[in-house]
Amino acid sequence: MTRQQTLDRIRDHRGPWDFIVIGGGATGVGAAVDAASRGYDVLLLEQHDFGKGTSSRSTKLVHGGVRYLQQGNVPLVMEALHERGLLRQNAPHLVRELAFVVPNYLWWEAPFYGIGMRVYDLLAGRHGFGHSRVLTTEEVLARIPMLEQEGLRGGVLYHDGQFDDSRLLIDLVRTGVDKGAILLNYAPVVRLAKDGAGYVNGVSFRDAESGAEQTVLAKVVVNATGAFADGVRRMDDEAAPPIIAASQGVHIVLPKRFLGGETAVMVPRTRDARVMFAIPWHDHTVVGTTDTPISDVSLEPRALSEEIDFILETASGYLSEHADRSHILSVFAGIRPLVKAGDAGNTAALSREHTIQISKAGLVTIAGGKWTTYRKMAEDCVNHAAMLAGLDERPCVTRDLQIHGYHPSAPQYGAYADYGADALALRGLVEGRPELDAVLDAEAPVRAAQVFWAVRHEMARTVDDVLARRTRVLSLNAKAAMRLAPAVAAVMAAELGRDERWQHEQVAEFNTIAERYLPS
Ligand SMILES: Cc1cc2nc3c(=O)[nH]c(=O)nc-3n(C[C@H](O)[C@H](O)[C@H](O)COP(=O)(O)OP(=O)(O)OC[C@H]3O[C@@H](n4cnc5c(N)ncnc54)[C@H](O)[C@@H]3O)c2cc1C
C-alpha cells in the first residue's frame, strides 16, 4: 500500500477504530500486532519514523538480563528468558544465539559467575540457548583473541540472544499490516479527542508531509510513546504528574578487530557498578552502554563526551588494543523510558518491568519494560485496553505467531539474510539487473536493491529512514553513511517521483543528523 492509499483508508474508515495506538516503537507496534492478530480493528500513528526513538538504539540483546539476576529480580529474568525463547522461535531470521564470556581476573570470579550463570541456565528451562561453563585461559583467548591477557585467569561462558532491533521492528510493522492493521509513520498525534463526558475517544494527528490534520475516533486509545509518554499524558490531563524517569545509554562502534572472533565480552561490574558489553554485530564491535539520568527527551539524543570517555576507559581494561576517539566509527545514544519509583536519582536501580496506567479519562499508557519482553507487554496492554473498551474478549495469539520474514535458515541468502523469506523477492528484483545488486560503498555494503525495497515495501520516506533503520549504516559507520547519502537519495527520488531539490534537502538533513554520530 502506498502512503496515499494508507491515508485514504484512514479517511474512509467507517465508525470508530477498536484501537488507536500512539507510538511506533517496539511497545506500540507490538500492541498493534497483538490487537490486529486477535481480529481487532487497529490504527497506529508514529510521529516520525518507526523505531526513530529508543527501539533502534538498543544493545541488540534478546536477553533475560544477567544484571537483574544480580539484583535478585528472578521473576523478571524468568519472564524475559521465556520471551527470548519465543522471539527466536517466531523470528529466527533476525534473532540468533550469541556466546558471551565473562573474563576472570580475580580468583573468586570463576566460582561466583560460574554459579550465577548456572542459575541463569536453569531459569531458562526448556527455552535455554546453550549451557554455561567455566573456561580455561587458553579457551577464553581462543574465543576472544583480543582480550587483555595480563592477569587473565580464565572466564565463564554463557549464551544469550542477539538481534537487529530496527529490522525486527520493520518486520513487526509488516506483520501488523499482514494482520489488517493500518500503521502510519510521519503522523504525530497533536491532540486527544474527548466525548461529552470527558472520556478519551480518539486523537487528532497531522500528516507531517502535507501538513493536513485529521481527527480519528476509537473505542480505546493506547499511549505507547516511550520516553515521550508524559507529553501525551499531559494532552489528557495538563496536571498529570510525570511517570517517566528518562535515562540515556550510549554505545560506541569500533572496527571488528577490537574484539576479533564471534564471542561477546560481558564486564559484570564497571567503575559505576553496572554491566558493560563488547559485542560483535554486523562485522563491527559495539561497546556500551552508560546510564545517565537526563531531564530533556529528544528523538536524536547526543552522547556526552564523558560517556564516551567512560566507555573507552572501561574497554581499555579488557581489550588488548586500546581504542581512542580516532577508532570510533559511530556513536549512538538511546533513552530508556524507565518508570519512576520514588527517588529517581539512580536510574540503573529502577525497575525494567513495564507499567500499564489508565487515566480517569480512559487513556491507557504503557511504559517501561524492554525490547525482549515487547510481546508480553503487548499482551498485557491489549488485555487491559480491550476490557476497558468493552470489546469482545479474544485470546492473545502471538506466542506462536510467526513474524513477517520468518525463515528457519535465512543465512543461506547471504547479503539479504536479514530479510528472511523476503530475500527471495529481493533476489528476484536484482535478477537481470546487476546494477541493483552492486554495493554502493566499499565500507558499508548497502545495495540499491535494499533502497528500492525499503521505499516500496517498508514505508521508508527519507534518507535517514534507509540509512539508520532499514539498513544499519548510520549506527555502524557515520562517515560511510554520509558518503552514501547522495546515492541513496537518487535511488529514492526515482522511486518516489521526487526532484533534485528534494535530493539536496534530504542529503543536507541527513548530514545534520549523521554529524551527531561522530564522537565529540
Ligand atoms: C541504551 C539502551 C540499550 C538497550 N538495550 C536493550 C537490549 O539490549 N535488549 C532489550 O531487550 N532492551 C534494551 N533496551 C530497552 C528497549 O530498547 C526499550 O525498552 C524499547 O525500545 C522501548 O520501546 P518503546 O516503543 O516503548 O519506545 P520508543 O522506541 O522510543 O517508541 C516510542 C515512539 O513514540 C513516538 N511518539 C512520541 N510522541 C508521539 C506522538 N505525539 N505521536 C506519535 N508518535 C509519538 C516516538 O517518535 C517513538 O518512535 C535498551 C534501551 C536503551 C536506551
Coordinates of C-alpha atoms and ligand atoms in Angstrom, one line a residue:
M1 CA 0.0 0.0 0.0
T2 CA 1.3 3.5 -0.8
R3 CA 1.2 6.3 1.7
Q4 CA -1.6 7.9 -0.1
Q5 CA -3.6 4.7 -0.1
T6 CA -3.0 4.3 3.6
L7 CA -4.2 7.9 4.2
D8 CA -7.3 7.2 2.1
R9 CA -8.1 4.2 4.1
I10 CA -7.8 6.2 7.3
R11 CA -10.1 8.9 5.9
D12 CA -12.7 6.4 4.6
H13 CA -12.8 4.3 7.7
R14 CA -16.3 3.9 9.0
G15 CA -17.1 4.3 12.7
P16 CA -14.5 4.3 15.5
W17 CA -11.5 2.1 15.4
D18 CA -11.3 -0.6 18.1
F19 CA -7.8 0.6 19.0
I20 CA -5.7 3.6 18.2
V21 CA -2.1 3.2 19.3
I22 CA 0.2 6.3 19.6
G23 CA 3.9 5.5 19.1
G24 CA 5.7 3.3 16.6
G25 CA 8.4 1.7 18.7
A26 CA 8.6 -1.8 20.0
T27 CA 5.9 -1.2 22.5
G28 CA 3.3 0.4 20.2
V29 CA 4.0 -1.8 17.2
G30 CA 3.9 -4.9 19.5
A31 CA 0.5 -3.8 20.8
A32 CA -0.8 -3.2 17.3
V33 CA 0.3 -6.6 16.2
D34 CA -1.2 -8.2 19.2
A35 CA -4.6 -6.4 18.8
A36 CA -4.8 -6.9 15.0
S37 CA -3.9 -10.6 15.3
R38 CA -6.8 -11.0 17.7
G39 CA -9.0 -9.6 15.0
Y40 CA -9.5 -6.1 16.4
D41 CA -9.5 -3.1 14.1
V42 CA -6.3 -1.1 14.7
L43 CA -4.7 2.2 13.7
L44 CA -1.2 3.1 14.8
L45 CA 0.3 6.6 14.4
E46 CA 4.0 7.3 14.7
Q47 CA 5.2 11.0 14.8
H48 CA 8.5 10.3 12.9
D49 CA 9.7 7.0 11.5
F50 CA 9.1 3.6 13.0
G51 CA 11.9 3.0 15.5
K52 CA 13.3 6.6 15.4
G53 CA 13.0 6.6 19.2
T54 CA 14.7 4.1 21.5
S55 CA 13.8 0.9 19.6
S56 CA 16.6 1.3 17.1
R57 CA 19.2 2.2 19.7
S58 CA 19.4 -0.8 22.0
T59 CA 22.4 -3.0 22.8
K60 CA 20.7 -5.5 20.4
L61 CA 20.4 -8.2 23.0
V62 CA 17.5 -10.6 23.4
H63 CA 18.2 -11.4 27.0
G64 CA 17.0 -12.4 30.4
G65 CA 19.2 -9.7 31.9
V66 CA 22.2 -11.1 33.9
R67 CA 22.1 -7.7 35.7
Y68 CA 18.6 -8.3 37.0
L69 CA 19.7 -11.6 38.3
Q70 CA 22.5 -9.8 40.3
Q71 CA 19.7 -7.5 41.6
G72 CA 17.7 -10.6 42.7
N73 CA 14.7 -9.9 40.4
V74 CA 14.1 -13.6 39.5
P75 CA 10.5 -13.2 38.1
L76 CA 11.7 -10.5 35.6
V77 CA 14.6 -12.7 34.5
M78 CA 12.4 -15.8 34.1
E79 CA 9.8 -13.8 32.1
A80 CA 12.5 -12.3 29.8
L81 CA 14.2 -15.7 29.3
H82 CA 10.8 -17.2 28.3
E83 CA 10.2 -14.3 25.8
R84 CA 13.8 -14.7 24.5
G85 CA 12.9 -18.2 23.5
L86 CA 9.6 -17.2 21.9
L87 CA 11.3 -14.4 19.9
R88 CA 13.9 -16.8 18.5
Q89 CA 11.1 -19.3 17.7
N90 CA 9.0 -16.6 15.9
A91 CA 11.7 -14.6 14.1
P92 CA 14.7 -16.9 13.6
H93 CA 15.8 -14.8 10.6
L94 CA 16.7 -11.9 13.0
V95 CA 17.4 -13.5 16.4
R96 CA 20.4 -15.7 16.9
E97 CA 22.2 -17.3 19.8
L98 CA 25.4 -15.4 20.9
A99 CA 28.1 -16.7 23.1
F100 CA 29.4 -14.4 25.9
V101 CA 32.5 -14.7 28.1
V102 CA 32.8 -13.1 31.5
P103 CA 36.6 -12.8 31.7
N104 CA 38.0 -13.6 35.2
Y105 CA 41.0 -11.6 36.6
L106 CA 40.3 -12.4 40.3
W107 CA 40.3 -15.8 42.0
W108 CA 36.7 -15.6 43.2
E109 CA 35.2 -14.6 39.8
A110 CA 35.1 -18.1 38.2
P111 CA 33.1 -19.8 41.0
F112 CA 30.9 -16.7 41.6
Y113 CA 29.9 -16.1 38.0
G114 CA 30.0 -19.8 37.2
I115 CA 27.2 -20.4 39.7
G116 CA 25.4 -17.3 38.6
M117 CA 25.3 -18.4 35.0
R118 CA 24.3 -21.9 36.0
V119 CA 21.2 -20.3 37.7
Y120 CA 20.6 -18.3 34.5
D121 CA 20.6 -21.6 32.5
L122 CA 18.2 -23.2 35.0
L123 CA 15.8 -20.3 34.9
A124 CA 15.6 -20.5 31.1
G125 CA 14.4 -24.2 31.4
R126 CA 13.5 -25.6 28.0
H127 CA 14.0 -22.1 26.4
G128 CA 17.7 -22.4 27.1
F129 CA 20.2 -21.1 24.4
G130 CA 23.2 -23.3 25.4
H131 CA 24.9 -24.4 28.6
S132 CA 27.3 -22.2 30.5
R133 CA 30.6 -23.4 31.7
V134 CA 33.9 -22.3 33.2
L135 CA 36.7 -21.8 30.6
T136 CA 40.5 -22.0 30.9
T137 CA 42.6 -19.0 29.9
E138 CA 43.5 -20.7 26.6
E139 CA 39.9 -21.4 25.8
V140 CA 39.0 -17.8 26.5
L141 CA 41.7 -16.5 24.3
A142 CA 40.8 -18.9 21.5
R143 CA 37.3 -17.3 21.5
I144 CA 38.4 -13.7 22.1
P145 CA 42.0 -13.3 20.9
M146 CA 42.0 -9.5 21.6
L147 CA 41.2 -9.8 25.3
E148 CA 43.7 -8.3 27.8
Q149 CA 45.9 -11.2 28.8
E150 CA 47.7 -9.7 31.8
G151 CA 46.3 -11.4 34.9
L152 CA 43.7 -13.3 33.0
R153 CA 42.6 -16.4 34.9
G154 CA 40.0 -18.0 32.5
G155 CA 36.4 -17.0 32.2
V156 CA 32.8 -18.1 32.3
L157 CA 31.0 -18.9 29.0
Y158 CA 27.2 -18.3 28.7
H159 CA 24.7 -17.8 26.0
D160 CA 22.1 -15.2 25.2
G161 CA 20.3 -13.8 22.1
Q162 CA 21.2 -11.1 19.6
F163 CA 19.1 -9.4 17.1
D164 CA 18.8 -6.4 14.8
D165 CA 16.3 -4.1 16.6
S166 CA 15.1 -1.9 13.8
R167 CA 14.9 -4.7 11.3
L168 CA 12.7 -6.6 13.7
L169 CA 10.6 -3.6 14.2
I170 CA 10.0 -3.1 10.5
D171 CA 9.1 -6.8 10.2
L172 CA 6.7 -6.3 13.1
V173 CA 5.1 -3.4 11.3
R174 CA 4.7 -5.6 8.3
T175 CA 3.2 -8.3 10.5
G176 CA 0.7 -5.8 11.7
V177 CA -0.2 -4.8 8.1
D178 CA -0.4 -8.5 7.2
K179 CA -3.0 -8.9 10.0
G180 CA -5.1 -6.0 8.8
A181 CA -3.8 -3.1 10.9
I182 CA -3.0 0.3 9.5
L183 CA 0.3 1.7 10.6
L184 CA 1.4 5.2 9.5
N185 CA 4.7 6.9 10.1
Y186 CA 5.3 10.7 9.9
A187 CA 1.9 11.2 11.6
P188 CA 2.3 13.0 15.0
V189 CA -0.7 12.9 17.4
V190 CA -1.2 16.5 18.3
R191 CA -4.3 16.3 20.5
L192 CA -6.6 13.8 22.2
A193 CA -10.3 13.9 21.4
K194 CA -12.9 13.5 24.2
D195 CA -16.6 12.8 24.2
G196 CA -19.2 14.9 26.0
A197 CA -18.5 13.1 29.3
G198 CA -14.7 13.9 29.1
Y199 CA -13.7 10.4 28.1
V200 CA -10.9 10.0 25.6
N201 CA -12.5 8.7 22.3
G202 CA -9.9 9.5 19.6
V203 CA -7.0 11.6 18.5
S204 CA -6.1 14.3 16.1
F205 CA -3.0 13.7 14.0
R206 CA -1.1 15.7 11.4
D207 CA 0.2 14.2 8.2
A208 CA 3.8 15.5 8.5
E209 CA 4.3 15.5 4.7
S210 CA 1.2 17.5 3.7
G211 CA 0.5 19.3 7.0
A212 CA -3.1 18.2 6.9
E213 CA -4.8 17.4 10.2
Q214 CA -7.4 14.8 10.8
T215 CA -9.4 13.6 13.8
V216 CA -10.0 9.8 14.2
L217 CA -12.1 8.1 16.8
A218 CA -11.5 4.9 18.7
K219 CA -13.0 2.8 21.4
V220 CA -9.7 2.9 23.2
V221 CA -6.5 4.9 22.8
V222 CA -3.2 3.5 23.8
N223 CA -0.2 5.8 24.6
A224 CA 2.9 3.8 23.8
T225 CA 5.3 6.7 23.3
G226 CA 8.2 5.5 25.5
A227 CA 10.2 8.4 26.8
F228 CA 7.6 10.8 25.4
A229 CA 4.7 9.2 27.4
D230 CA 4.3 12.1 29.8
G231 CA 3.8 14.6 26.9
V232 CA 0.8 12.5 25.7
R233 CA -0.5 12.1 29.2
R234 CA -0.5 15.8 29.6
M235 CA -2.7 16.1 26.4
D236 CA -5.2 14.2 28.5
D237 CA -4.6 16.0 31.9
E238 CA -2.4 19.1 32.0
A239 CA -1.6 18.4 35.7
A240 CA -0.7 14.7 35.2
P241 CA 2.5 14.1 37.4
P242 CA 5.4 12.7 35.3
I243 CA 5.9 8.9 35.5
I244 CA 9.0 8.6 33.2
A245 CA 12.5 8.9 34.6
A246 CA 14.5 9.1 31.4
S247 CA 18.0 7.7 31.3
Q248 CA 20.4 7.9 28.4
G249 CA 22.5 5.0 27.2
V250 CA 25.4 5.4 24.8
H251 CA 27.2 2.8 22.6
I252 CA 30.4 3.3 20.6
V253 CA 31.1 1.3 17.4
L254 CA 34.7 0.1 16.7
P255 CA 36.1 -1.9 13.8
K256 CA 35.6 -5.7 14.2
R257 CA 39.3 -6.3 15.0
F258 CA 39.0 -4.8 18.5
L259 CA 37.2 -8.0 19.6
G260 CA 38.2 -10.5 17.0
G261 CA 36.1 -13.7 16.7
E262 CA 32.3 -14.1 17.2
T263 CA 32.1 -14.2 21.0
A264 CA 31.0 -11.2 23.1
V265 CA 32.5 -9.9 26.3
M266 CA 30.4 -9.2 29.4
V267 CA 32.0 -7.0 32.0
P268 CA 30.0 -7.7 35.1
R269 CA 31.0 -4.7 37.2
T270 CA 32.2 -1.4 35.9
R271 CA 33.5 1.5 38.0
D272 CA 29.9 2.7 38.4
A273 CA 28.7 -0.8 39.4
R274 CA 27.0 -1.6 36.1
V275 CA 27.5 -4.2 33.4
M276 CA 29.1 -3.4 30.1
F277 CA 29.2 -5.4 26.8
A278 CA 31.5 -5.6 23.8
I279 CA 29.6 -7.3 21.1
P280 CA 30.3 -8.5 17.6
W281 CA 27.5 -7.1 15.4
H282 CA 27.3 -6.8 11.6
D283 CA 31.1 -7.2 11.3
H284 CA 31.8 -4.4 13.8
T285 CA 32.3 -4.3 17.6
V286 CA 29.6 -2.5 19.6
V287 CA 30.6 -1.4 23.1
G288 CA 28.3 0.0 25.7
T289 CA 26.3 1.2 27.5
T290 CA 26.0 4.0 30.0
D291 CA 23.1 5.0 32.3
T292 CA 22.9 8.8 32.7
P293 CA 19.7 10.4 34.1
I294 CA 18.5 13.2 31.8
S295 CA 15.8 15.8 32.1
D296 CA 15.1 16.5 28.4
V297 CA 14.0 13.8 25.9
S298 CA 14.7 14.2 22.2
L299 CA 14.5 12.0 19.1
E300 CA 18.2 12.5 18.5
P301 CA 19.9 12.3 21.9
R302 CA 23.6 13.1 21.8
A303 CA 26.3 11.2 23.6
L304 CA 28.1 13.2 26.3
S305 CA 31.9 13.5 25.9
E306 CA 32.3 11.9 29.4
E307 CA 30.1 8.9 28.5
I308 CA 32.4 8.2 25.5
D309 CA 35.4 8.6 27.8
F310 CA 33.9 6.1 30.3
I311 CA 33.2 3.5 27.6
L312 CA 36.7 3.9 26.2
E313 CA 38.3 3.6 29.6
T314 CA 36.3 0.5 30.5
A315 CA 37.0 -1.1 27.2
S316 CA 40.7 -0.5 27.6
G317 CA 40.7 -2.5 30.8
Y318 CA 39.6 -5.6 28.9
L319 CA 40.8 -5.3 25.3
S320 CA 44.5 -5.5 24.4
E321 CA 44.3 -2.9 21.6
H322 CA 43.3 0.3 23.4
A323 CA 40.7 2.3 21.5
D324 CA 40.6 6.1 21.4
R325 CA 38.3 8.5 19.6
S326 CA 40.1 8.1 16.3
H327 CA 39.0 4.5 16.1
I328 CA 35.3 5.2 16.7
L329 CA 33.2 4.7 13.6
S330 CA 29.9 5.7 15.1
V331 CA 28.3 6.7 18.5
F332 CA 24.7 6.2 19.2
A333 CA 22.5 7.2 22.1
G334 CA 19.1 6.0 23.2
I335 CA 16.7 6.9 26.0
R336 CA 15.4 4.3 28.5
P337 CA 11.7 5.1 29.2
L338 CA 12.0 3.9 32.8
V339 CA 9.0 4.2 35.1
K340 CA 9.6 6.4 38.2
A341 CA 9.8 4.8 41.5
G342 CA 10.3 7.2 44.4
D343 CA 13.9 8.6 44.2
A344 CA 14.8 8.6 40.5
G345 CA 18.4 9.7 41.2
N346 CA 19.9 6.4 40.3
T347 CA 18.2 5.2 37.2
A348 CA 20.4 2.0 37.0
A349 CA 18.5 0.7 40.0
L350 CA 15.0 1.5 38.6
S351 CA 12.8 -1.4 37.6
R352 CA 12.9 -2.5 34.0
E353 CA 9.4 -4.0 34.4
H354 CA 6.6 -2.4 32.5
T355 CA 3.7 -0.4 33.8
I356 CA 0.2 0.0 32.5
Q357 CA -1.7 3.0 33.7
I358 CA -5.3 4.0 32.9
S359 CA -6.2 7.6 33.4
K360 CA -9.6 8.9 34.7
A361 CA -10.4 9.8 31.1
G362 CA -9.6 6.3 29.9
L363 CA -6.2 6.9 28.3
V364 CA -4.2 3.7 28.5
T365 CA -0.4 4.3 28.9
I366 CA 2.1 1.5 28.7
A367 CA 5.7 2.3 29.5
G368 CA 9.0 0.7 30.7
G369 CA 9.9 -2.9 30.0
K370 CA 12.5 -3.8 27.4
W371 CA 12.7 -5.0 23.8
T372 CA 13.0 -8.6 24.8
T373 CA 9.6 -8.5 26.6
Y374 CA 7.7 -6.4 24.0
R375 CA 5.3 -9.3 23.2
K376 CA 4.3 -9.9 26.8
M377 CA 3.9 -6.1 27.3
A378 CA 1.6 -6.1 24.3
E379 CA -0.4 -9.0 25.5
D380 CA -1.0 -7.3 28.9
C381 CA -1.7 -4.0 27.3
V382 CA -4.3 -5.3 24.9
N383 CA -6.0 -7.4 27.6
H384 CA -6.4 -4.3 29.8
A385 CA -7.4 -2.0 26.9
A386 CA -9.9 -4.4 25.4
M387 CA -11.6 -4.9 28.7
L388 CA -11.7 -1.1 29.3
A389 CA -13.3 -0.6 25.9
G390 CA -15.8 -3.4 26.4
L391 CA -14.6 -5.2 23.3
D392 CA -15.4 -8.9 22.8
E393 CA -12.9 -11.0 24.7
R394 CA -10.4 -12.6 22.3
P395 CA -7.4 -14.6 23.3
C396 CA -3.8 -13.5 22.5
V397 CA -2.3 -15.5 19.7
T398 CA 1.2 -14.0 19.5
R399 CA 3.0 -16.7 21.4
D400 CA 3.2 -18.8 18.2
L401 CA 2.8 -16.0 15.6
Q402 CA 5.5 -16.1 13.0
I403 CA 6.9 -12.6 12.4
H404 CA 7.0 -11.3 8.8
G405 CA 10.0 -12.7 7.0
Y406 CA 10.1 -15.8 9.2
H407 CA 12.6 -18.2 7.8
P408 CA 14.4 -21.0 9.7
S409 CA 17.6 -20.9 7.6
A410 CA 18.0 -17.4 6.3
P411 CA 21.8 -17.2 6.4
Q412 CA 21.7 -19.1 3.0
Y413 CA 20.6 -15.8 1.5
G414 CA 24.0 -14.1 2.2
A415 CA 23.7 -10.3 1.8
Y416 CA 19.9 -10.5 2.0
A417 CA 19.7 -12.9 5.0
D418 CA 18.2 -10.3 7.3
Y419 CA 15.1 -10.2 5.0
G420 CA 14.4 -13.8 5.8
A421 CA 11.6 -15.1 3.5
D422 CA 11.6 -11.8 1.6
A423 CA 15.2 -12.4 0.4
L424 CA 13.8 -14.4 -2.5
A425 CA 11.8 -11.5 -3.7
L426 CA 14.9 -9.2 -3.3
R427 CA 16.9 -11.7 -5.4
G428 CA 14.2 -11.6 -8.0
L429 CA 14.4 -7.8 -8.1
V430 CA 18.2 -7.9 -8.9
E431 CA 17.9 -10.8 -11.4
G432 CA 19.0 -9.4 -14.8
R433 CA 19.7 -6.0 -13.2
P434 CA 23.2 -6.5 -11.6
E435 CA 23.5 -2.7 -11.0
L436 CA 20.9 -3.1 -8.3
D437 CA 23.0 -5.8 -6.6
A438 CA 26.2 -3.8 -6.6
V439 CA 27.3 -2.3 -3.2
L440 CA 27.1 1.5 -3.1
D441 CA 30.1 1.9 -0.8
A442 CA 33.0 -0.5 0.0
E443 CA 32.9 0.2 3.7
A444 CA 29.1 0.0 4.0
P445 CA 27.8 -2.9 1.9
V446 CA 24.3 -1.5 1.1
R447 CA 22.8 -2.3 -2.3
A448 CA 20.5 -0.2 -4.4
A449 CA 18.0 -3.1 -4.2
Q450 CA 17.7 -2.6 -0.5
V451 CA 16.9 1.1 -1.0
F452 CA 14.2 0.2 -3.6
W453 CA 12.8 -2.4 -1.2
A454 CA 12.8 0.0 1.7
V455 CA 10.7 2.5 -0.2
R456 CA 8.4 0.1 -1.9
H457 CA 7.7 -2.3 0.9
E458 CA 8.9 -0.8 4.2
M459 CA 7.5 2.7 4.2
A460 CA 10.9 4.5 4.1
R461 CA 10.3 8.2 3.3
T462 CA 13.7 9.8 4.0
V463 CA 17.4 9.0 3.5
D464 CA 17.6 8.7 7.3
D465 CA 14.9 6.0 7.3
V466 CA 17.0 4.0 4.9
L467 CA 20.5 4.5 6.3
A468 CA 19.6 4.4 10.0
R469 CA 16.8 1.9 10.3
R470 CA 16.1 -0.1 7.1
T471 CA 19.8 -0.7 6.8
R472 CA 22.2 0.0 9.8
V473 CA 24.9 2.0 8.2
L474 CA 24.5 5.1 10.3
S475 CA 24.9 3.2 13.6
L476 CA 27.9 1.3 12.2
N477 CA 29.9 3.9 10.3
A478 CA 28.7 7.5 10.3
K479 CA 31.2 8.8 7.7
A480 CA 30.4 6.0 5.3
A481 CA 26.7 6.8 5.8
M482 CA 27.3 10.4 4.8
R483 CA 29.2 9.3 1.7
L484 CA 26.3 7.1 0.8
A485 CA 23.6 9.7 1.3
P486 CA 23.6 11.2 -2.3
A487 CA 23.4 7.8 -3.9
V488 CA 20.6 6.7 -1.6
A489 CA 18.7 10.0 -2.2
A490 CA 19.0 9.4 -6.0
V491 CA 17.5 5.9 -5.8
M492 CA 14.7 7.0 -3.5
A493 CA 13.9 10.0 -5.7
A494 CA 13.4 7.8 -8.7
E495 CA 11.1 5.5 -6.8
L496 CA 9.1 8.3 -5.0
G497 CA 9.0 10.7 -8.0
R498 CA 11.0 13.4 -6.3
D499 CA 13.1 16.1 -7.9
E500 CA 16.8 17.1 -7.5
R501 CA 15.9 19.8 -4.9
W502 CA 14.4 17.1 -2.7
Q503 CA 17.6 15.1 -3.0
H504 CA 19.7 18.0 -2.0
E505 CA 17.5 18.7 1.0
Q506 CA 17.5 15.1 2.0
V507 CA 21.3 14.9 1.9
A508 CA 21.7 18.1 3.9
E509 CA 19.1 16.9 6.5
F510 CA 20.8 13.6 6.8
N511 CA 24.3 15.1 7.2
T512 CA 23.0 17.2 10.1
I513 CA 21.7 14.0 11.8
A514 CA 24.9 12.0 11.0
E515 CA 27.2 14.6 12.5
R516 CA 25.7 13.7 15.8
Y517 CA 27.0 10.1 15.4
L518 CA 30.6 11.3 15.2
P519 CA 32.4 11.3 18.6
S520 CA 32.5 14.7 20.2
Ligands
LIG1 C1 20.8 2.3 25.5 C2 19.8 1.2 25.6 C3 20.1 -0.1 25.4 C4 19.0 -1.1 25.4 N1 19.4 -2.3 25.2 C5 18.4 -3.3 25.2 C6 18.7 -4.6 24.9 O1 19.8 -5.0 24.5 N2 17.7 -5.5 24.9 C7 16.4 -5.2 25.3 O2 15.6 -6.1 25.4 N3 16.1 -3.9 25.6 C8 17.0 -3.0 25.5 N4 16.7 -1.6 25.8 C9 15.3 -1.3 26.1 C10 14.5 -1.1 24.8 O3 15.2 -0.6 23.7 C11 13.3 -0.2 25.1 O4 12.6 -0.7 26.2 C12 12.3 -0.2 23.9 O5 12.9 0.1 22.7 C13 11.3 0.9 24.2 O6 10.4 0.9 23.2 P1 9.1 1.9 23.2 O7 8.3 1.6 22.0 O8 8.5 2.0 24.5 O9 9.8 3.4 23.0 P2 10.3 4.1 21.6 O10 11.1 3.1 20.8 O11 11.0 5.3 22.0 O12 9.0 4.4 20.8 C14 8.1 5.4 21.2 C15 7.7 6.1 19.9 O13 6.6 7.0 20.2 C16 6.7 8.1 19.2 N5 5.9 9.2 19.7 C17 6.2 10.1 20.7 N6 5.2 11.0 20.8 C18 4.4 10.8 19.7 C19 3.2 11.5 19.3 N7 2.7 12.6 19.9 N8 2.6 11.0 18.2 C20 3.0 9.8 17.6 N9 4.1 9.2 18.0 C21 4.8 9.6 19.0 C22 8.2 8.3 19.1 O14 8.6 9.0 18.0 C23 8.8 6.9 19.2 O15 9.1 6.4 18.0 C24 17.7 -0.7 25.7 C25 17.4 0.7 25.9 C26 18.4 1.6 25.8 C27 18.1 3.1 26.0

